[in-house]
Coordinates of N, CA, C and O in Angstrom, one line a residue:
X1 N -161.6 4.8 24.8 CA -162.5 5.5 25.7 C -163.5 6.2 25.0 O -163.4 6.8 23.9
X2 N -164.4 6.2 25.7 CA -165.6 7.0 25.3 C -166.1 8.2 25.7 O -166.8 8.1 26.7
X3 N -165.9 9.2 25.2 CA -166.0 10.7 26.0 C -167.7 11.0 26.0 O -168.3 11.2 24.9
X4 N -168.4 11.2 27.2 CA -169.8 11.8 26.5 C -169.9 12.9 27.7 O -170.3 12.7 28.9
X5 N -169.5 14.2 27.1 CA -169.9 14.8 27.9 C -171.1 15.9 28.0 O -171.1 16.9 27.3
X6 N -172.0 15.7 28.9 CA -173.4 16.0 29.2 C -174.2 15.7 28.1 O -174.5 16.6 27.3
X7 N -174.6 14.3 28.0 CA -175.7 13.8 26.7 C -176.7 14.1 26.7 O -177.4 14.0 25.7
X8 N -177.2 14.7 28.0 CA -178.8 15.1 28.4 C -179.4 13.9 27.8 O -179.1 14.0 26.6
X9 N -180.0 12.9 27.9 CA -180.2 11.7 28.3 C -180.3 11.6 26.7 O -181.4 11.5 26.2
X10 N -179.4 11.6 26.1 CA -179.6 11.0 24.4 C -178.1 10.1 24.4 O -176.9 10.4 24.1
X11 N -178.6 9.0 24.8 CA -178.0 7.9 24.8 C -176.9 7.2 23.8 O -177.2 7.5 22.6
X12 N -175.8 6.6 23.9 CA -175.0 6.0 22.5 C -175.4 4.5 22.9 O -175.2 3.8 23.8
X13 N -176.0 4.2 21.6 CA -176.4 3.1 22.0 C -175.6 1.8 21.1 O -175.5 1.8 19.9
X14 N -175.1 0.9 21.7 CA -174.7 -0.3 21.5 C -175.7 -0.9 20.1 O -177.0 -0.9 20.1
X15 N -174.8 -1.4 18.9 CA -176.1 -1.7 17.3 C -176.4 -3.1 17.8 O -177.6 -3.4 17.7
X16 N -175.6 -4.0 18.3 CA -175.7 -5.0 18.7 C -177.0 -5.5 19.5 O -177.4 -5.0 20.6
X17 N -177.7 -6.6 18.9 CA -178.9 -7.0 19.8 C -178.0 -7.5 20.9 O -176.9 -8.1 20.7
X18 N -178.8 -7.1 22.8 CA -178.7 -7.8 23.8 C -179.1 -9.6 23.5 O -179.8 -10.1 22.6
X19 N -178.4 -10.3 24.4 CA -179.2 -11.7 24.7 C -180.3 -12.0 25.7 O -179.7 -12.0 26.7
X20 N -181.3 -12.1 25.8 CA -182.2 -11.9 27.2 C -181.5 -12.1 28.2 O -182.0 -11.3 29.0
X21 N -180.3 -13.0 28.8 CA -180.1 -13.5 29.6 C -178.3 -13.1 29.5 O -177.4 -13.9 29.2
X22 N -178.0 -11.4 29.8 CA -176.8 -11.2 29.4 C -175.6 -10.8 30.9 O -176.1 -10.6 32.0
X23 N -174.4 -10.7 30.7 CA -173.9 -9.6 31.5 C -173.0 -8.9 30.4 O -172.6 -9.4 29.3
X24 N -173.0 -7.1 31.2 CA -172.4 -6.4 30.8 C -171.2 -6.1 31.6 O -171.4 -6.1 32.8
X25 N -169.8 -5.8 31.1 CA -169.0 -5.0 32.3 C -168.5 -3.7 31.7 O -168.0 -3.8 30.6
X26 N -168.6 -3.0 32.0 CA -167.6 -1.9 31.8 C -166.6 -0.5 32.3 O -167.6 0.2 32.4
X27 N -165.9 0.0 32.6 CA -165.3 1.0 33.2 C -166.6 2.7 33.3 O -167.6 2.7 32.6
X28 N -166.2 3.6 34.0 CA -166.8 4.4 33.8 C -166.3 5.5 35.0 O -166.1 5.3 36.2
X29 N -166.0 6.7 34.4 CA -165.5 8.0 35.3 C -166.4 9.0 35.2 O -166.8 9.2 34.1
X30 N -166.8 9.9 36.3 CA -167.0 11.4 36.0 C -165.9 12.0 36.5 O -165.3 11.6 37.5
X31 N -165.6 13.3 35.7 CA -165.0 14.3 35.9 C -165.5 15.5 36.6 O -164.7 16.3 36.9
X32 N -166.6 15.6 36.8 CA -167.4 16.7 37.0 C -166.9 16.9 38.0 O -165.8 16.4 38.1
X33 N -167.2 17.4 38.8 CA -166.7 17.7 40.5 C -167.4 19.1 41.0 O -167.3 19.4 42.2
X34 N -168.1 19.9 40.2 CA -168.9 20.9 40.9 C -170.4 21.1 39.8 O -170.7 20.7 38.7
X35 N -170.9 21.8 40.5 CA -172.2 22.6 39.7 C -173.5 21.8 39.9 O -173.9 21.6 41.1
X36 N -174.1 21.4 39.1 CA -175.4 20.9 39.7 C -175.6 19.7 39.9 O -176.2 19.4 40.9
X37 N -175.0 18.8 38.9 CA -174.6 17.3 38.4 C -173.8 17.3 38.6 O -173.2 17.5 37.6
X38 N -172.4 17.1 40.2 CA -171.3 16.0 40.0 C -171.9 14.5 40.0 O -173.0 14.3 40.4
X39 N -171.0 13.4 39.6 CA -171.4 12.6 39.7 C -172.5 11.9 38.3 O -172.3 12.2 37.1
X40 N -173.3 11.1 38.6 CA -174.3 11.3 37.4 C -173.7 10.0 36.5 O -173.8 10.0 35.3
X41 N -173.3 9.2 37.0 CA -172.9 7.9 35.6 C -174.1 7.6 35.7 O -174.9 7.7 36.7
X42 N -174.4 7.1 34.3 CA -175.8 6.7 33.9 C -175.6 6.0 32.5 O -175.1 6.6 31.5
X43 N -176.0 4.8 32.5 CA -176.2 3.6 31.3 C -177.8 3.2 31.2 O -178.5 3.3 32.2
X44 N -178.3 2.6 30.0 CA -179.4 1.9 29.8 C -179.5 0.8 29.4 O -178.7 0.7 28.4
X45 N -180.1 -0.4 29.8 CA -180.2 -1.7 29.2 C -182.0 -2.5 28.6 O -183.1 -2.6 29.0
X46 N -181.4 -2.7 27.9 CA -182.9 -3.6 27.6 C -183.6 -2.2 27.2 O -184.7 -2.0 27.8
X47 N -183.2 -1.2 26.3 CA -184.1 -0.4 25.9 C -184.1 -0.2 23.7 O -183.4 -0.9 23.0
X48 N -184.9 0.5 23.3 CA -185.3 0.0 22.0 C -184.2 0.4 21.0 O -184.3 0.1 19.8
X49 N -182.8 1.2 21.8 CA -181.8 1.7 20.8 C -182.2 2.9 19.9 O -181.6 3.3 18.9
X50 N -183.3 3.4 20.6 CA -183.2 5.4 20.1 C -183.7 6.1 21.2 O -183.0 7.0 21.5
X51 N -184.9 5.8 22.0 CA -185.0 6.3 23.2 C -184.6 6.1 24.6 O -184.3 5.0 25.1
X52 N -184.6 7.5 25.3 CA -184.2 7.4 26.1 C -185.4 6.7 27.4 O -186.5 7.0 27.0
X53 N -185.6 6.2 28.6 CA -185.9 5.6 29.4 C -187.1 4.3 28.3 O -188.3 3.9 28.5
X54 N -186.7 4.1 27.7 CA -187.3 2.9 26.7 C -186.9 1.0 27.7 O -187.4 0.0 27.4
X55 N -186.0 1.3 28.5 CA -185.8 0.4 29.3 C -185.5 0.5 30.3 O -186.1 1.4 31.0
X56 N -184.6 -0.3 30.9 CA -183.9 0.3 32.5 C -182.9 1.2 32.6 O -181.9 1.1 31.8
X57 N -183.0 2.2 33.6 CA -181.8 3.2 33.6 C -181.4 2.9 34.8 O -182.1 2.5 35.7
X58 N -180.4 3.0 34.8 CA -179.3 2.6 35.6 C -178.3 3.9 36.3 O -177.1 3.9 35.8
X59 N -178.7 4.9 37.3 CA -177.9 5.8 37.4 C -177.2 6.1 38.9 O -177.9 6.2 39.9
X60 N -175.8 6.3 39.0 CA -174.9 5.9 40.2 C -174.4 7.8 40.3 O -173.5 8.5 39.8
X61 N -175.3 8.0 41.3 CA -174.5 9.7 41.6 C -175.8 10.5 41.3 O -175.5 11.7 41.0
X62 N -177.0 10.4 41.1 CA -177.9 11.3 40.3 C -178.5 12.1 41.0 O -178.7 11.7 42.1
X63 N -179.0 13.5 40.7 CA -179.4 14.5 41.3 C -178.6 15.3 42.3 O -178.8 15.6 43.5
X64 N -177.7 15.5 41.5 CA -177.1 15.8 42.4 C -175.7 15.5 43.2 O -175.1 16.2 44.1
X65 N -175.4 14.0 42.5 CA -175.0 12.8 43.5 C -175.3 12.7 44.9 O -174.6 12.5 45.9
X66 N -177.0 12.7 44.7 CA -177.7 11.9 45.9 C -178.2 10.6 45.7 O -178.2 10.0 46.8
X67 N -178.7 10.0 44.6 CA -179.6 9.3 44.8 C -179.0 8.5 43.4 O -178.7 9.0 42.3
X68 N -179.0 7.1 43.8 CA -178.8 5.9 42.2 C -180.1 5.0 42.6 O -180.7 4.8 43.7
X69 N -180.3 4.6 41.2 CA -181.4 3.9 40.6 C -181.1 2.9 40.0 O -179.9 2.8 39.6
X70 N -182.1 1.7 39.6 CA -182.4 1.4 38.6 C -184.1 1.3 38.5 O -184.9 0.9 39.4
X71 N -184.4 1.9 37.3 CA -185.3 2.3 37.3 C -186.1 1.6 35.8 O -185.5 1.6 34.8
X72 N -187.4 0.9 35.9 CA -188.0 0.5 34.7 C -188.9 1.5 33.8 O -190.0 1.8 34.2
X73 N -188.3 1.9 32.9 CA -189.1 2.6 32.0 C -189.6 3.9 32.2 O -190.5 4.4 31.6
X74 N -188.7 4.5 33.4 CA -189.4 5.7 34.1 C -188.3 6.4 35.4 O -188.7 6.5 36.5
X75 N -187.0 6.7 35.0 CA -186.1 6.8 36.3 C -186.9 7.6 37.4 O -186.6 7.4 38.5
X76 N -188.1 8.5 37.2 CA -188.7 9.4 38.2 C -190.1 8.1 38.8 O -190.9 8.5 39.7
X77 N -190.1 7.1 38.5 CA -191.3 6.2 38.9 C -191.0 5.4 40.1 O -189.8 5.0 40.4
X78 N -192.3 5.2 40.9 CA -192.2 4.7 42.0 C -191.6 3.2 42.6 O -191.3 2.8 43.7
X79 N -191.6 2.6 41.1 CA -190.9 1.1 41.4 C -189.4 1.0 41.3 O -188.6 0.0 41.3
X80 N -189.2 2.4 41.2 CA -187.4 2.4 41.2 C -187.1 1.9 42.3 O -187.7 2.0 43.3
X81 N -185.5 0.9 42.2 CA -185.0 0.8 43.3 C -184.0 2.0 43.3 O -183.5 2.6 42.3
X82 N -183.8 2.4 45.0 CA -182.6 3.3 45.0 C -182.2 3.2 45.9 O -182.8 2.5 46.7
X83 N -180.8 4.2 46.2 CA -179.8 4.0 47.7 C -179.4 5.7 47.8 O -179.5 6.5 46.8
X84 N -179.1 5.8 48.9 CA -178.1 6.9 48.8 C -177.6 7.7 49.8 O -177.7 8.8 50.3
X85 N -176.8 6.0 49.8 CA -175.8 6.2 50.4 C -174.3 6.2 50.5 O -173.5 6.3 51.4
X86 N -174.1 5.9 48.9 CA -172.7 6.2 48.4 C -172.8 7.2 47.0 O -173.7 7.1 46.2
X87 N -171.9 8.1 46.9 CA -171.6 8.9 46.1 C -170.6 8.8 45.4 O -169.5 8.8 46.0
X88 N -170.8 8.7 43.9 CA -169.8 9.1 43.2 C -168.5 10.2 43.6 O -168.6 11.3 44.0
X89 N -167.3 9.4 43.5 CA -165.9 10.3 43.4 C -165.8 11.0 42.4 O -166.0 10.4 41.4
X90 N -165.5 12.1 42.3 CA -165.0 12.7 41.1 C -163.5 11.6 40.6 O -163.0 10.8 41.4
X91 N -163.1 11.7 39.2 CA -162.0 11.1 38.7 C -161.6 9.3 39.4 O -160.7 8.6 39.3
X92 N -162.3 9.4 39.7 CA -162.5 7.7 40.0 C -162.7 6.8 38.9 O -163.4 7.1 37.9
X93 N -162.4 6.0 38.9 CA -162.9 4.8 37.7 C -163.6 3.2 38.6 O -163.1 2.4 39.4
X94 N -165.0 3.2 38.0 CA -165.5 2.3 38.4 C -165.6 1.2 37.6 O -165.9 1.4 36.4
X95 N -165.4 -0.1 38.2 CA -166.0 -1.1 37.0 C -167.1 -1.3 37.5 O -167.3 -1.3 38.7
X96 N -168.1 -1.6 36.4 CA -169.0 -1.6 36.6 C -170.0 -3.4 35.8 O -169.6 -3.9 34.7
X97 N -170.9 -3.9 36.5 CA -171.4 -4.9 35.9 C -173.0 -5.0 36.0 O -173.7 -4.8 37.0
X98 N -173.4 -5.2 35.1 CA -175.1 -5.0 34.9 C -175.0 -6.8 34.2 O -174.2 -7.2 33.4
X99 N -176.2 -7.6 35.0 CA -176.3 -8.6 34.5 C -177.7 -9.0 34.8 O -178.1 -8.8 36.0
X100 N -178.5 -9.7 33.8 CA -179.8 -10.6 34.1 C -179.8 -11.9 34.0 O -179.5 -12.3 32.9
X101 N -180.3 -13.0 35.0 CA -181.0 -13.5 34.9 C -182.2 -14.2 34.6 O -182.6 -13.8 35.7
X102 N -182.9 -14.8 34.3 CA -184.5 -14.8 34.2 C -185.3 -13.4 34.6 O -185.7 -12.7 33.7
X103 N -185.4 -13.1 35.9 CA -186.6 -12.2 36.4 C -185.3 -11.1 37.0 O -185.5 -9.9 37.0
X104 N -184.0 -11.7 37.6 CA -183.6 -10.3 38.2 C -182.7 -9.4 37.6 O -182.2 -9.9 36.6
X105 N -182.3 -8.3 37.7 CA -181.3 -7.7 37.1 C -180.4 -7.1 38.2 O -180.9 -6.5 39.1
X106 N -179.2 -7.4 38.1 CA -178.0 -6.8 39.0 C -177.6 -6.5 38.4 O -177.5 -6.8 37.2
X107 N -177.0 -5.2 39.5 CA -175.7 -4.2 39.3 C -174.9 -4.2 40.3 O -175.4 -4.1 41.4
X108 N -173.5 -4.3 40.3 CA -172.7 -5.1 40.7 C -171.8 -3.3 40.1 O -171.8 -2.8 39.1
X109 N -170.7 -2.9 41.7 CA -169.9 -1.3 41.5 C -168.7 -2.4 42.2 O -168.7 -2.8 43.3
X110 N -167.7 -2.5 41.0 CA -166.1 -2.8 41.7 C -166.3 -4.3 42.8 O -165.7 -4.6 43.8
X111 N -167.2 -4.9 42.2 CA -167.3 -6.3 42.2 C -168.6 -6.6 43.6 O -169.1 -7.6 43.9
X112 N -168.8 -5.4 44.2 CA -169.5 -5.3 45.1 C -171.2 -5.1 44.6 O -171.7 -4.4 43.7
X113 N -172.0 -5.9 45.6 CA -173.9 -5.5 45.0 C -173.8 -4.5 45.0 O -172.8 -4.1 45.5
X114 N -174.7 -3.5 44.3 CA -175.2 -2.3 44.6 C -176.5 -2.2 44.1 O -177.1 -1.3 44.7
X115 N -177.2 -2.6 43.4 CA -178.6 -2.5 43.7 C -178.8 -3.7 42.6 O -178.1 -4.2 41.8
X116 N -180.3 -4.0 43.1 CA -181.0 -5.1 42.0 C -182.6 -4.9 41.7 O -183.4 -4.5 42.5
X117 N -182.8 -5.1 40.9 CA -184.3 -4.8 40.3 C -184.8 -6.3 40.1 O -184.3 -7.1 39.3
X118 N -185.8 -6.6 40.9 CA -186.5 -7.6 40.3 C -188.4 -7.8 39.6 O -189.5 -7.6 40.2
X119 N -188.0 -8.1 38.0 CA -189.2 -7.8 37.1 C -189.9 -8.9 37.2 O -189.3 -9.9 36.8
X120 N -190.9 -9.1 37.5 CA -192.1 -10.4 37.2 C -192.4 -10.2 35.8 O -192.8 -11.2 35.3
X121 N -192.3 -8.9 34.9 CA -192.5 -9.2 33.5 C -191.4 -8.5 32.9 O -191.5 -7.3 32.6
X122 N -190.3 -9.1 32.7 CA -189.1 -7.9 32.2 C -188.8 -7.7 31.0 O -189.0 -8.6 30.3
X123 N -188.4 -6.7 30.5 CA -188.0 -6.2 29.4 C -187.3 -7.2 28.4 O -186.2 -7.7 28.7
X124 N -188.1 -7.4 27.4 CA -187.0 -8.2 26.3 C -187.8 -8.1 25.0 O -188.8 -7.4 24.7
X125 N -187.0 -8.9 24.2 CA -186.7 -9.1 22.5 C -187.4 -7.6 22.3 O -187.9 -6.7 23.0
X126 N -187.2 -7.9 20.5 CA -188.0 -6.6 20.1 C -188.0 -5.6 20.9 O -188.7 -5.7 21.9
X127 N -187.1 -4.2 20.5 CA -187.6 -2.7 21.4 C -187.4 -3.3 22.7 O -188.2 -2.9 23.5
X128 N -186.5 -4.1 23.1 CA -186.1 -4.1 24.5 C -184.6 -4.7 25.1 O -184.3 -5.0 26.2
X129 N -183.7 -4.6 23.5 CA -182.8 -5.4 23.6 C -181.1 -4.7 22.9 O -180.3 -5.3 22.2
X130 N -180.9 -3.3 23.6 CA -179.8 -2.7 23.1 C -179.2 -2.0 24.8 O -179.9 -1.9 25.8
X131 N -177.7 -1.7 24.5 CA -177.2 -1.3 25.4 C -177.0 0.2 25.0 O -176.5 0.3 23.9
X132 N -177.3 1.4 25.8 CA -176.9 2.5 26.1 C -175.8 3.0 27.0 O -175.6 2.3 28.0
X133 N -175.1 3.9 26.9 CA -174.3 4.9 27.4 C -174.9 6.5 27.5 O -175.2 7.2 26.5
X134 N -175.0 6.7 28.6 CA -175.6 8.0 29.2 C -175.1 8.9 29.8 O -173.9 8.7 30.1
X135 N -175.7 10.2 30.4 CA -175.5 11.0 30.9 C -176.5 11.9 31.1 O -177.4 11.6 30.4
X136 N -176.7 13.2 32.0 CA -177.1 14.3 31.7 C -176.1 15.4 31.6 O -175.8 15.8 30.5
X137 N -175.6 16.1 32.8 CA -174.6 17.1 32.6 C -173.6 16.8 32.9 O -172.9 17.7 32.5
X138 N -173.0 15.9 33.5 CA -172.2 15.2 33.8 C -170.7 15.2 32.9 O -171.0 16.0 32.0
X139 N -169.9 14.9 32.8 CA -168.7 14.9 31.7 C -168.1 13.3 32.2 O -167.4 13.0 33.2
X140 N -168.7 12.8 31.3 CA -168.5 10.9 31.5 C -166.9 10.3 31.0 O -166.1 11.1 30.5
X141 N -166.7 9.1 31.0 CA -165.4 8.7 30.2 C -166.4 6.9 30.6 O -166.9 6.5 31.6
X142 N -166.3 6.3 29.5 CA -166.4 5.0 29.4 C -165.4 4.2 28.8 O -164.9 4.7 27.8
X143 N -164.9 2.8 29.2 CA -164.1 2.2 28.5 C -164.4 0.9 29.1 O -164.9 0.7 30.2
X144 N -163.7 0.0 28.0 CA -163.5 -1.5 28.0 C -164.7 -2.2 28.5 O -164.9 -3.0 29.5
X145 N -165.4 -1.7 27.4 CA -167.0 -2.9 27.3 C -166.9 -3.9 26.9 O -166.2 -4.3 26.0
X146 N -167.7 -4.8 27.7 CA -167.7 -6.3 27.4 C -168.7 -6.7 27.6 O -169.1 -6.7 28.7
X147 N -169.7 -7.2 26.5 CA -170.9 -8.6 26.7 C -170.7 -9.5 26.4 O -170.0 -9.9 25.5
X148 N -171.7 -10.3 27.3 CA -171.5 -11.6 27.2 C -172.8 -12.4 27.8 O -173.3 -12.1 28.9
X149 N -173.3 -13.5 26.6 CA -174.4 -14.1 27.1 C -174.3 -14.9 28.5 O -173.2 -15.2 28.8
X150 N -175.2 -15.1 29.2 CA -175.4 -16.1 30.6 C -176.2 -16.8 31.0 O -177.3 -16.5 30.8
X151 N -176.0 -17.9 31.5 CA -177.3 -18.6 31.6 C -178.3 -18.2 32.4 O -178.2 -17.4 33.3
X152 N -178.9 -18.6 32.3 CA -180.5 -18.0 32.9 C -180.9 -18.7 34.1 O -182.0 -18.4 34.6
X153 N -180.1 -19.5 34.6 CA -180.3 -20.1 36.0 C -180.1 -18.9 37.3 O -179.9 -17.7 37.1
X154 N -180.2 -19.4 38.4 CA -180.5 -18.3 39.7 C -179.5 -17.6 39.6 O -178.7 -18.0 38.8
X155 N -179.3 -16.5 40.2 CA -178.2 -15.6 40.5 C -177.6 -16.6 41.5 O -178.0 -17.6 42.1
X156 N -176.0 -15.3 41.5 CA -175.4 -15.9 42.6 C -175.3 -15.4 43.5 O -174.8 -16.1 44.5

């Protein structure tokens, strides 16, 4: 397991180049349960492997645990997708699945959709091809990461 707690968005990032065409899975808990940030799981994909919002952020419980995203290159930008209408449990464990396609990217909470971003010019090679582990204040636990390349045909 991976303990990060409150990274204020300085990411652990995976050394490993992404494949353009990848899925990720992995577990993920907060502990938090009061103060400003319960909630707050937050990963990055397709970003340059030192900055933060350098790609897509991906955040389930945020602000508060009001509001999840995925967001291109800007979690506070207008082309974010978001929901919110489910909130992070405290001490829950989610599996969690981030996967691309050609143009879309899904995220997929406990085998269920939960949001999709679709890029007409998406993030890749060069400076767009590492995985992150995030947070803000949050007190995270991550475990049992898995990538794996995919073919690039339609989703399902």
């Amino acid at each position: 397991q991976i303990w990060a707690p409150g990274a204020r968005n300085n990411p652990l990032w995976l050394q490993m180049r992404l494949p353009r065409d990848v899925a990720i899975e992995f577990d993920a808990r907060s502990e938090t349960t009061s103060g400003s940030r319960p909630g707050d799981i937050k990963f990055e994909i397709f970003g340059d492997g030192r900055d933060h919002q350098s790609g897509y952020i991906c955040i389930f419980g945020g602000w508060g645990n009001q509001i999840s995203v995925i967001a291109r290159l800007d979690e506070h930008g207008a082309d974010r997708q978001e929901r919110q209408d489910r909130k992070v449990e405290p001490r829950r464990t989610y599996h969690m699945r981030v996967e691309r396609r050609g143009t879309l990217l899904r995220w997929l909470i406990d085998g269920q959709p939960f949001l999709a971003f679709d890029d007409p010019r998406p993030l890749q090679g060069q400076g767009h091809d590492r995985f992150g582990f995030s947070s803000w204040d949050a007190d995270l636990f991550f475990d049992d990461l898995k990538v794996e390349p995919i073919r690039a045909e339609k989703a399902p």
